[in-house]
Structures are given as C-alpha cells and as structure tokens.
XYZ file of C-alpha atoms in Angstrom:
248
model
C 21.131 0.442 -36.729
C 22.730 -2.598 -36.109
C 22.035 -5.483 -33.958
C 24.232 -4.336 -30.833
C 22.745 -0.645 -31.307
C 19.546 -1.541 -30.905
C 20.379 -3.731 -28.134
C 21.528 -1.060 -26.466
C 18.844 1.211 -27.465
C 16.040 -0.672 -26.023
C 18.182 -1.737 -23.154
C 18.147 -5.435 -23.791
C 21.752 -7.664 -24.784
C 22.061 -8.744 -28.562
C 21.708 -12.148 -27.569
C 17.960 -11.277 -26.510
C 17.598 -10.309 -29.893
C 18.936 -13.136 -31.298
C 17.053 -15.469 -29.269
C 13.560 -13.365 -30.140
C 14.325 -13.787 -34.030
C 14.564 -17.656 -33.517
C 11.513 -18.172 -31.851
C 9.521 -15.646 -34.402
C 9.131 -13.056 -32.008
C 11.029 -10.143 -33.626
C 11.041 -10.410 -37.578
C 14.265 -10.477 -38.814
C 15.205 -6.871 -40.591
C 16.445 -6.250 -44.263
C 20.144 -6.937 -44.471
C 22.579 -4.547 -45.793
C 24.993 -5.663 -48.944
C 27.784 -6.718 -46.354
C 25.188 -9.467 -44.297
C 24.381 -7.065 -41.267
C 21.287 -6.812 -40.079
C 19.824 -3.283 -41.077
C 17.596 -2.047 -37.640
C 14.871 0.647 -38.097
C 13.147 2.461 -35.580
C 9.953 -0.056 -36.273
C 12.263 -2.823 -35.374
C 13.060 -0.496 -32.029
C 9.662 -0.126 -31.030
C 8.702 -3.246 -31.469
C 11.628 -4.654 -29.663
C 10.810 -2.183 -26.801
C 7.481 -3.338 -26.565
C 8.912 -6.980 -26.545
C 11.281 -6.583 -23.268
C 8.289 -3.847 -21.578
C 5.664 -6.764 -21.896
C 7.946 -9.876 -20.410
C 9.121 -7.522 -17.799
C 5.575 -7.103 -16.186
C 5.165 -10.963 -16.612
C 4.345 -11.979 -19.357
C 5.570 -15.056 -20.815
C 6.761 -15.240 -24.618
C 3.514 -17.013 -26.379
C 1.100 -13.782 -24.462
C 3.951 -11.370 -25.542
C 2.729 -12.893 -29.408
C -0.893 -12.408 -28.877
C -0.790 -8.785 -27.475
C 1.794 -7.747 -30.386
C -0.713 -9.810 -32.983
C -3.513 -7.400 -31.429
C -1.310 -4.283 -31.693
C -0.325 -4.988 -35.345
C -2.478 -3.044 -36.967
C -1.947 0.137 -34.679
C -0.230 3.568 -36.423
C 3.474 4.029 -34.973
C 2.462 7.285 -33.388
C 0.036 5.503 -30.955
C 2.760 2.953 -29.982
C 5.057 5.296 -29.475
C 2.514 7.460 -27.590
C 2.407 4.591 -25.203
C 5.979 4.045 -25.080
C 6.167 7.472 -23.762
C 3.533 7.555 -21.184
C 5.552 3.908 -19.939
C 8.618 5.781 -19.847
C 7.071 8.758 -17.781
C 5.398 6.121 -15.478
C 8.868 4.440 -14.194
C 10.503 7.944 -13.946
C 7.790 8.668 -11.393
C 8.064 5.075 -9.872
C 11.743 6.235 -9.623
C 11.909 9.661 -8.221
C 9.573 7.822 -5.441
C 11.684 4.726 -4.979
C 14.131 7.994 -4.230
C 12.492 9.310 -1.849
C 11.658 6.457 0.123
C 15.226 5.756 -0.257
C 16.611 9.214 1.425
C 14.065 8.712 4.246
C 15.311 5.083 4.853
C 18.987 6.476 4.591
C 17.840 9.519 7.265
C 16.885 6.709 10.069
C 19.065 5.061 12.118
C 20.429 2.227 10.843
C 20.157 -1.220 13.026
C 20.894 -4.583 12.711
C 17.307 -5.020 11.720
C 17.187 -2.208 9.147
C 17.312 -0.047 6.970
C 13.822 0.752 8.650
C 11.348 3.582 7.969
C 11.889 6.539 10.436
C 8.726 5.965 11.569
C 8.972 2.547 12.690
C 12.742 3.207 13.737
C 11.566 5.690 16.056
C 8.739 3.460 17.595
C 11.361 0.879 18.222
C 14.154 2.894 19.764
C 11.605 4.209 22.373
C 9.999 1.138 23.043
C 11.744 -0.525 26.831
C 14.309 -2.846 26.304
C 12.756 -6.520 27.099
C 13.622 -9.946 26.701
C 9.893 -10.979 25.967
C 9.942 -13.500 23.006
C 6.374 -12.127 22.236
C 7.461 -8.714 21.955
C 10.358 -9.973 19.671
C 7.885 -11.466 17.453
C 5.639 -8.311 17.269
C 9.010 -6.479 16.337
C 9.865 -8.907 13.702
C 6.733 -8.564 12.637
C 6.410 -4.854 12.596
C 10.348 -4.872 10.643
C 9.309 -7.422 8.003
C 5.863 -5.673 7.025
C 7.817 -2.179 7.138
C 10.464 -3.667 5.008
C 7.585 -5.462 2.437
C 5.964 -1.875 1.851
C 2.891 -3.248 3.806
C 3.371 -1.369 7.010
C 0.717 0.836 8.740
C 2.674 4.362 7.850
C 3.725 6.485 10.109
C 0.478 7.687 11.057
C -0.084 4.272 12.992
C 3.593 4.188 13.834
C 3.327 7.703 15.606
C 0.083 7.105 17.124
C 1.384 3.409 18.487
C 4.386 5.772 20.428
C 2.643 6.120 24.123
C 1.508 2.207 23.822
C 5.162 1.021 22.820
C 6.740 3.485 25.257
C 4.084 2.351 28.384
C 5.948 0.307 30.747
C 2.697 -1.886 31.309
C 2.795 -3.411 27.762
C 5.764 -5.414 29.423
C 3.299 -7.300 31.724
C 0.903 -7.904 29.344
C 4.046 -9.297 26.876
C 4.600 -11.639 30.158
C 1.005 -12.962 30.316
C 1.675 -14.194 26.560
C 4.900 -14.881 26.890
C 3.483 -17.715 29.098
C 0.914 -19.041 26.926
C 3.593 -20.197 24.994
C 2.951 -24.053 25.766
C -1.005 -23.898 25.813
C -3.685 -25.215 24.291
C -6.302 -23.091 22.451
C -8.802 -23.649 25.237
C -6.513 -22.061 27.890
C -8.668 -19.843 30.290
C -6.344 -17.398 30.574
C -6.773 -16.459 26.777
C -9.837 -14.631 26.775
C -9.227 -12.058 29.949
C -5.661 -11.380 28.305
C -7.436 -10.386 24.575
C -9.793 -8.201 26.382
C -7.194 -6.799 28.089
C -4.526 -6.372 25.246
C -7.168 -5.005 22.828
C -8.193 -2.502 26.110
C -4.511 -1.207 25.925
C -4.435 -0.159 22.048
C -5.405 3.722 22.296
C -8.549 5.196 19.728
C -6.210 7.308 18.270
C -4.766 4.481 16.742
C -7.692 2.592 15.387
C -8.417 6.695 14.151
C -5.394 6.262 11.781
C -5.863 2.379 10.484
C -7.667 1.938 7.075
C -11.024 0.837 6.972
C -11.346 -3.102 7.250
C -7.751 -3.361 9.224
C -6.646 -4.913 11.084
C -8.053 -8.276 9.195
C -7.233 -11.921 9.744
C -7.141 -12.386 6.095
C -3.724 -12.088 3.607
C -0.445 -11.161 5.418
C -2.909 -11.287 8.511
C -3.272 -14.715 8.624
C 0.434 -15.480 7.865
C 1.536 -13.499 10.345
C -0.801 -15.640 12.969
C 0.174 -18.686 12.146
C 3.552 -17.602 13.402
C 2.380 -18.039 16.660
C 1.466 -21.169 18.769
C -2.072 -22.225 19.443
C -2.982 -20.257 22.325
C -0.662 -17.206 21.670
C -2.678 -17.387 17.948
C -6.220 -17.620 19.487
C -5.341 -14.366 21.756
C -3.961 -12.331 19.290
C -6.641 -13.472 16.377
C -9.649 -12.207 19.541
C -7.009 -9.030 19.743
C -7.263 -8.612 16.032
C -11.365 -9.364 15.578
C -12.336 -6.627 18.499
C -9.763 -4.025 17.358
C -12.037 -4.947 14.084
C -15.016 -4.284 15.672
C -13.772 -0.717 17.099
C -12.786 0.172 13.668
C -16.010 -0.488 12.213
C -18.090 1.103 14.781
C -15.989 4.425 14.577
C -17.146 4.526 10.967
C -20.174 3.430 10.771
C-alpha cells in the first residue's frame, strides 16, 4: 500500500502519517525501487492502533508507552482487539441511532431537539411566566440534552406534579425569594412544602443516592441566588432522605 491508501484505510489523512513518522511514532516502511513508501498490513495495524489510542485521549508520548508494551504481542491478538473496538463503536452507533429517531419522533421546540419524555412533561406543564419555573426548565432541557437526565421513568412519573396547577403558587413563593438572604424565614416552610408536593412514585423511579448535592447537583445550585439555593438544596437533602428510607 501506499501512503494515501493506508491513510484511507485506517481513516486518518496522509499528513497524520507523515507527521507520526517525524516524531518516531510510526516507523517508516521499506521503500519500493521508485522512492514510495511500501505499506503492509503491520504498518496498518499499527497505524490503527495509533489514531484508536489518541482518539480516547491519549496524548502522543502515552500513545509510545502503550505501543512499547504491546510490541511484543502476536498480530492475531492485536487484531483480535481491533475487532472487538470495531464491534464496540458499531454498537455505540446503532444506539446513538436510536436515540436519534426518538429525538427526531418529539416535537421539536425552540429548546430542543428534546427526549419525548421530557418534551411531553413540558408541553403539559401550564404556561407561566415564573422565572423559577424557567430555570427548572432550563435545567431539566440542559441535563436531558447532556445525557444526564432522569429517563423517562422520572419524566412520566413527574407528569401529575408538572401538570398540577398548585406548583404555580409554590413557583410564586420562590419566585419572591429572589432578593433574600439565606436566613430568610420564609425558606424553611416553602422546602417543606415543595419537597411535600413531589409524589412517592417519583422518588420510586430515582436511582439510589439521587437526588445529591454533589457533581452536576451542585452546579446546577449555584445557579440560583442565596435564598432560592438554600430552599432548593433543603428540597434536594429531604427528597434524599425519602429515597433512602424507601430502601433501606
């Protein structure tokens, strides 16, 4: 093979190659009597190894140290693994797919695409010019859209709460902490009441240890002013609580 086979082989751009044969990386192949390079299929599982290794992260120098460890491996065992790598992104694939049709099955909205689980909790939810309950939605849209959401076991079970017309009071209450202090006295009766309104058969769906003011949890609270924060971090630590005591 020559160099721009290969490239395209492997799926990398002969200047890759190139540029891994300068630094040592790749060992430069025999050469045939006119000066091209001559590739074997060595030289293409090595270079597939090369671009499978920097595209999980690696830098260059730990791309050299795991090839130094693999050099005395038999060709049938890298290719082995080469395989089972191959087989693992067609599965990452065909499920990137599927998530894909479902997203393209929803109803697409300014804030989308969205799962259809959380699309359908939002288009019931009342209409409301709360800037609390825009947070929550933002909220709810960007850990949807970063593959952290609760699933739409948690979205379906969340349904009645979204779709109560009561929630809208309690969105006022917070909506008015807004301005406060972290000592307000209107914090603690609102937590009691907020964490009062979210139904079992939620916490019955949320993983064990959720919801947690650690991680995304903690970002996502210190989107919110001091009082608004210290309500919906008492929210978060009883809803907690519940979890644990269903399963313990």
């Amino acid at each position: 093979m020559r160099i721009g086979e290969i490239a395209a082989l492997v799926g990398v751009t002969s200047r890759a190659v190139r540029h891994y044969h300068h630094i040592g990386l790749l060992p430069e192949p025999a050469r045939r009597a006119n000066g091209y390079r001559a590739y074997t299929v060595r030289d293409a599982v090595l270079l597939a190894r090369i671009r499978r290794l920097t595209e999980i992260g690696l830098s260059l120098d730990e791309v050299r140290d795991v090839l130094a460890d693999d050099a005395g491996r038999e060709l049938v065992e890298v290719l082995g693994e080469l395989d089972a790598d191959l087989a693992r992104q067609e599965r990452e694939i065909r499920e990137r797919r599927r998530v894909l049709a479902a997203l393209l099955e929803a109803p697409l909205t300014s804030e989308g695409p969205l799962s259809p689980g959380l699309a359908a909790l939002l288009e019931g939810a009342p209409a409301t010019g709360s800037p609390a309950a825009a947070k929550d939605r933002e909220h709810l849209v960007l850990l949807d859209a970063a593959g952290g959401g609760a699933g739409a076991e948690v979205y379906a079970a969340l349904r009645p709460l979204a779709e109560d017309p009561g929630v809208l009071e309690l969105y006022g209450r917070l909506d008015e902490l807004a301005g406060a202090g972290a000592d307000d006295p209107r914090i603690a009766p609102l937590a009691a009441d907020l964490a009062a309104a979210v139904p079992d058969d939620v916490l019955a769906v949320i993983p064990q240890g959720e919801p947690a003011a650690t991680g995304v949890g903690r970002a996502l609270l210190d989107d919110y002013p001091p009082a608004q924060r210290e309500v919906v971090r008492r929210v978060m630590e009883t809803l907690a609580e519940r979890v644990q005591g269903r399963t313990s």
